[in-house]
Amino acid sequence: MTITWQQFHALEDLVLRFWACVDETAPIEGPELFTADGALVIESFRAEGQAALARYFTARRALSAERGRLTRHLCTNLRLLPGAGVRLAATITVFSGSGARPVALGPPSSLADFTFDCVETAAGWRLARVTGALIFAGADTPDLKQAAAAARGETT
């Protein structure tokens, strides 16, 4: 699909707002970025639909606060993929640590390839599906089983 530079800029903004939500650097609720039946899929983890996404983002924030964990997801190499629909790809490098800021800087905790399937709605661009595949995972990479349980509304 061919898009204009204005559309690409709006899509880039959507993707970057998603990461700002994940990193808790902007007052954004994650589910509002997705379509009603949107999905977040990272390896074995899956949260589908507004309720599951809300549970996931709430549990993620609570766990980060409990552990004093900070993250920053660097989104690079963002590009439009060819084919039907609007799909973007990016490389995500994650830095993480715990404690008072500034946290000691170590190597990235993970590196992943992500795709973002986007749809234009009356309210603007939304994420229909975000898919991540870990390429490198360090010791501070989160346990996706806990994230999956939180998305289902289970406590661990």
PDB file of C-alpha atoms in Angstrom:
ATOM      1  CA  MET A   1       0.000   0.000   0.000  1.00  0.00           C
ATOM      2  CA  THR A   2       1.222   3.489  -0.777  1.00  0.00           C
ATOM      3  CA  ILE A   3       0.853   6.144   1.907  1.00  0.00           C
ATOM      4  CA  THR A   4       1.637   9.845   2.066  1.00  0.00           C
ATOM      5  CA  TRP A   5       4.428  11.284   4.195  1.00  0.00           C
ATOM      6  CA  GLN A   6       1.722  12.794   6.431  1.00  0.00           C
ATOM      7  CA  GLN A   7       0.244   9.340   6.973  1.00  0.00           C
ATOM      8  CA  PHE A   8       3.689   7.883   7.680  1.00  0.00           C
ATOM      9  CA  HIS A   9       4.316  10.631  10.226  1.00  0.00           C
ATOM     10  CA  ALA A  10       0.971   9.853  11.931  1.00  0.00           C
ATOM     11  CA  LEU A  11       1.860   6.137  11.983  1.00  0.00           C
ATOM     12  CA  GLU A  12       5.310   6.885  13.383  1.00  0.00           C
ATOM     13  CA  ASP A  13       3.665   8.969  16.109  1.00  0.00           C
ATOM     14  CA  LEU A  14       1.323   6.066  16.946  1.00  0.00           C
ATOM     15  CA  VAL A  15       4.220   3.612  17.260  1.00  0.00           C
ATOM     16  CA  LEU A  16       6.260   6.019  19.383  1.00  0.00           C
ATOM     17  CA  ARG A  17       3.267   6.735  21.650  1.00  0.00           C
ATOM     18  CA  PHE A  18       2.949   2.960  22.141  1.00  0.00           C
ATOM     19  CA  TRP A  19       6.569   2.801  23.385  1.00  0.00           C
ATOM     20  CA  ALA A  20       6.039   5.908  25.555  1.00  0.00           C
ATOM     21  CA  CYS A  21       3.138   4.062  27.167  1.00  0.00           C
ATOM     22  CA  VAL A  22       5.251   0.946  27.718  1.00  0.00           C
ATOM     23  CA  ASP A  23       8.028   3.062  29.264  1.00  0.00           C
ATOM     24  CA  GLU A  24       5.539   5.121  31.296  1.00  0.00           C
ATOM     25  CA  THR A  25       6.981   8.388  29.982  1.00  0.00           C
ATOM     26  CA  ALA A  26       3.665   9.771  28.740  1.00  0.00           C
ATOM     27  CA  PRO A  27       0.154   9.792  30.220  1.00  0.00           C
ATOM     28  CA  ILE A  28      -1.151   7.304  27.652  1.00  0.00           C
ATOM     29  CA  GLU A  29      -3.322   4.303  28.373  1.00  0.00           C
ATOM     30  CA  GLY A  30      -2.151   1.438  26.180  1.00  0.00           C
ATOM     31  CA  PRO A  31      -5.544   0.097  25.112  1.00  0.00           C
ATOM     32  CA  GLU A  32      -6.584   3.465  23.618  1.00  0.00           C
ATOM     33  CA  LEU A  33      -3.897   2.992  20.971  1.00  0.00           C
ATOM     34  CA  PHE A  34      -5.461  -0.271  19.747  1.00  0.00           C
ATOM     35  CA  THR A  35      -8.598  -1.205  17.856  1.00  0.00           C
ATOM     36  CA  ALA A  36     -11.353  -2.830  19.931  1.00  0.00           C
ATOM     37  CA  ASP A  37     -10.093  -6.303  19.004  1.00  0.00           C
ATOM     38  CA  GLY A  38      -6.417  -5.307  18.848  1.00  0.00           C
ATOM     39  CA  ALA A  39      -3.702  -7.711  19.921  1.00  0.00           C
ATOM     40  CA  LEU A  40      -0.235  -7.540  21.448  1.00  0.00           C
ATOM     41  CA  VAL A  41       1.795 -10.682  20.749  1.00  0.00           C
ATOM     42  CA  ILE A  42       5.387 -11.163  21.932  1.00  0.00           C
ATOM     43  CA  GLU A  43       6.708 -14.705  21.587  1.00  0.00           C
ATOM     44  CA  SER A  44       4.367 -16.878  23.727  1.00  0.00           C
ATOM     45  CA  PHE A  45       2.592 -13.856  25.252  1.00  0.00           C
ATOM     46  CA  ARG A  46      -0.731 -12.707  23.822  1.00  0.00           C
ATOM     47  CA  ALA A  47      -3.199 -10.031  24.975  1.00  0.00           C
ATOM     48  CA  GLU A  48      -6.183  -9.624  22.688  1.00  0.00           C
ATOM     49  CA  GLY A  49      -9.010  -7.133  23.067  1.00  0.00           C
ATOM     50  CA  GLN A  50      -9.368  -4.010  25.177  1.00  0.00           C
ATOM     51  CA  ALA A  51      -9.959  -5.831  28.487  1.00  0.00           C
ATOM     52  CA  ALA A  52      -6.883  -8.063  28.177  1.00  0.00           C
ATOM     53  CA  LEU A  53      -4.729  -5.141  27.034  1.00  0.00           C
ATOM     54  CA  ALA A  54      -5.915  -3.013  29.973  1.00  0.00           C
ATOM     55  CA  ARG A  55      -5.097  -5.833  32.422  1.00  0.00           C
ATOM     56  CA  TYR A  56      -1.647  -6.264  30.862  1.00  0.00           C
ATOM     57  CA  PHE A  57      -0.699  -2.563  30.961  1.00  0.00           C
ATOM     58  CA  THR A  58      -2.051  -2.184  34.528  1.00  0.00           C
ATOM     59  CA  ALA A  59      -0.148  -5.257  35.752  1.00  0.00           C
ATOM     60  CA  ARG A  60       3.014  -4.130  33.951  1.00  0.00           C
ATOM     61  CA  ARG A  61       2.906  -0.744  35.662  1.00  0.00           C
ATOM     62  CA  ALA A  62       2.233  -2.293  39.064  1.00  0.00           C
ATOM     63  CA  LEU A  63       5.105  -4.762  38.704  1.00  0.00           C
ATOM     64  CA  SER A  64       7.494  -2.026  37.539  1.00  0.00           C
ATOM     65  CA  ALA A  65       6.520   0.134  40.526  1.00  0.00           C
ATOM     66  CA  GLU A  66       6.900  -2.795  42.934  1.00  0.00           C
ATOM     67  CA  ARG A  67      10.378  -3.599  41.616  1.00  0.00           C
ATOM     68  CA  GLY A  68      11.453  -0.009  40.991  1.00  0.00           C
ATOM     69  CA  ARG A  69      12.171  -1.084  37.408  1.00  0.00           C
ATOM     70  CA  LEU A  70      12.702   1.482  34.661  1.00  0.00           C
ATOM     71  CA  THR A  71      12.800   0.779  30.931  1.00  0.00           C
ATOM     72  CA  ARG A  72      13.450   2.648  27.736  1.00  0.00           C
ATOM     73  CA  HIS A  73      12.568   1.097  24.405  1.00  0.00           C
ATOM     74  CA  LEU A  74      14.504   2.618  21.516  1.00  0.00           C
ATOM     75  CA  CYS A  75      12.582   2.283  18.257  1.00  0.00           C
ATOM     76  CA  THR A  76      14.864   2.385  15.229  1.00  0.00           C
ATOM     77  CA  ASN A  77      14.764   1.482  11.558  1.00  0.00           C
ATOM     78  CA  LEU A  78      11.009   2.133  11.332  1.00  0.00           C
ATOM     79  CA  ARG A  79       9.817   1.347   7.835  1.00  0.00           C
ATOM     80  CA  LEU A  80       6.687   0.554   5.857  1.00  0.00           C
ATOM     81  CA  LEU A  81       6.504  -3.045   4.684  1.00  0.00           C
ATOM     82  CA  PRO A  82       5.185  -3.851   1.204  1.00  0.00           C
ATOM     83  CA  GLY A  83       1.889  -5.628   0.696  1.00  0.00           C
ATOM     84  CA  ALA A  84      -1.747  -5.194   1.490  1.00  0.00           C
ATOM     85  CA  GLY A  85      -2.738  -3.146   4.497  1.00  0.00           C
ATOM     86  CA  VAL A  86      -0.478  -0.891   6.520  1.00  0.00           C
ATOM     87  CA  ARG A  87       2.309  -2.753   8.293  1.00  0.00           C
ATOM     88  CA  LEU A  88       5.381  -1.142   9.779  1.00  0.00           C
ATOM     89  CA  ALA A  89       8.495  -2.888  11.061  1.00  0.00           C
ATOM     90  CA  ALA A  90      11.090  -1.672  13.558  1.00  0.00           C
ATOM     91  CA  THR A  91      14.010  -2.825  15.644  1.00  0.00           C
ATOM     92  CA  ILE A  92      13.514  -2.315  19.375  1.00  0.00           C
ATOM     93  CA  THR A  93      16.474  -2.067  21.733  1.00  0.00           C
ATOM     94  CA  VAL A  94      15.600  -2.203  25.432  1.00  0.00           C
ATOM     95  CA  PHE A  95      17.550  -0.759  28.318  1.00  0.00           C
ATOM     96  CA  SER A  96      16.323  -1.594  31.804  1.00  0.00           C
ATOM     97  CA  GLY A  97      17.344  -1.458  35.424  1.00  0.00           C
ATOM     98  CA  SER A  98      16.063  -1.018  38.942  1.00  0.00           C
ATOM     99  CA  GLY A  99      16.598   1.559  41.632  1.00  0.00           C
ATOM    100  CA  ALA A 100      16.819   5.298  41.987  1.00  0.00           C
ATOM    101  CA  ARG A 101      17.474   7.422  38.917  1.00  0.00           C
ATOM    102  CA  PRO A 102      19.882   7.669  37.329  1.00  0.00           C
ATOM    103  CA  VAL A 103      20.176   3.889  37.099  1.00  0.00           C
ATOM    104  CA  ALA A 104      23.616   2.521  36.242  1.00  0.00           C
ATOM    105  CA  LEU A 105      23.836   1.974  32.503  1.00  0.00           C
ATOM    106  CA  GLY A 106      24.610  -1.516  31.360  1.00  0.00           C
ATOM    107  CA  PRO A 107      24.256  -3.258  28.030  1.00  0.00           C
ATOM    108  CA  PRO A 108      20.818  -3.486  26.428  1.00  0.00           C
ATOM    109  CA  SER A 109      18.597  -6.043  28.156  1.00  0.00           C
ATOM    110  CA  SER A 110      17.062  -7.188  24.872  1.00  0.00           C
ATOM    111  CA  LEU A 111      16.736  -6.549  21.174  1.00  0.00           C
ATOM    112  CA  ALA A 112      13.647  -7.504  19.211  1.00  0.00           C
ATOM    113  CA  ASP A 113      12.022  -7.182  15.814  1.00  0.00           C
ATOM    114  CA  PHE A 114       8.489  -5.765  15.928  1.00  0.00           C
ATOM    115  CA  THR A 115       5.739  -5.318  13.385  1.00  0.00           C
ATOM    116  CA  PHE A 116       2.791  -2.964  13.745  1.00  0.00           C
ATOM    117  CA  ASP A 117      -0.391  -3.645  11.768  1.00  0.00           C
ATOM    118  CA  CYS A 118      -2.277  -0.358  11.648  1.00  0.00           C
ATOM    119  CA  VAL A 119      -5.746   0.674  10.534  1.00  0.00           C
ATOM    120  CA  GLU A 120      -7.201   4.108  10.004  1.00  0.00           C
ATOM    121  CA  THR A 121     -10.383   4.675  11.999  1.00  0.00           C
ATOM    122  CA  ALA A 122     -12.716   7.624  12.443  1.00  0.00           C
ATOM    123  CA  ALA A 123     -10.681   8.455  15.577  1.00  0.00           C
ATOM    124  CA  GLY A 124      -7.344   8.260  13.724  1.00  0.00           C
ATOM    125  CA  TRP A 125      -4.754   5.513  13.264  1.00  0.00           C
ATOM    126  CA  ARG A 126      -4.938   2.562  15.659  1.00  0.00           C
ATOM    127  CA  LEU A 127      -2.898  -0.580  16.219  1.00  0.00           C
ATOM    128  CA  ALA A 128      -4.685  -3.721  15.089  1.00  0.00           C
ATOM    129  CA  ARG A 129      -1.801  -5.999  16.042  1.00  0.00           C
ATOM    130  CA  VAL A 130       1.664  -5.514  17.494  1.00  0.00           C
ATOM    131  CA  THR A 131       3.958  -8.524  17.146  1.00  0.00           C
ATOM    132  CA  GLY A 132       7.399  -8.903  18.684  1.00  0.00           C
ATOM    133  CA  ALA A 133      10.102 -11.519  18.228  1.00  0.00           C
ATOM    134  CA  LEU A 134      13.093 -11.493  20.585  1.00  0.00           C
ATOM    135  CA  ILE A 135      16.457 -11.690  18.876  1.00  0.00           C
ATOM    136  CA  PHE A 136      18.673 -11.187  21.946  1.00  0.00           C
ATOM    137  CA  ALA A 137      17.475 -11.543  25.559  1.00  0.00           C
ATOM    138  CA  GLY A 138      19.481 -10.619  28.649  1.00  0.00           C
ATOM    139  CA  ALA A 139      19.053 -11.450  32.312  1.00  0.00           C
ATOM    140  CA  ASP A 140      16.614  -8.538  32.860  1.00  0.00           C
ATOM    141  CA  THR A 141      14.215  -9.589  30.087  1.00  0.00           C
ATOM    142  CA  PRO A 142      10.735  -9.950  31.680  1.00  0.00           C
ATOM    143  CA  ASP A 143       9.071 -13.297  32.218  1.00  0.00           C
ATOM    144  CA  LEU A 144       6.405 -13.495  29.505  1.00  0.00           C
ATOM    145  CA  LYS A 145       4.486 -16.148  31.474  1.00  0.00           C
ATOM    146  CA  GLN A 146       3.738 -13.536  34.146  1.00  0.00           C
ATOM    147  CA  ALA A 147       2.616 -11.057  31.480  1.00  0.00           C
ATOM    148  CA  ALA A 148       0.319 -13.669  29.927  1.00  0.00           C
ATOM    149  CA  ALA A 149      -1.231 -14.479  33.309  1.00  0.00           C
ATOM    150  CA  ALA A 150      -1.814 -10.767  33.968  1.00  0.00           C
ATOM    151  CA  ALA A 151      -3.505 -10.353  30.564  1.00  0.00           C
ATOM    152  CA  ARG A 152      -5.854 -13.218  31.459  1.00  0.00           C
ATOM    153  CA  GLY A 153      -6.630 -11.580  34.795  1.00  0.00           C
ATOM    154  CA  GLU A 154      -4.791 -14.230  36.816  1.00  0.00           C
ATOM    155  CA  THR A 155      -2.492 -13.439  39.713  1.00  0.00           C
ATOM    156  CA  THR A 156       0.861 -15.146  39.979  1.00  0.00           C
TER     157      THR A 156
END
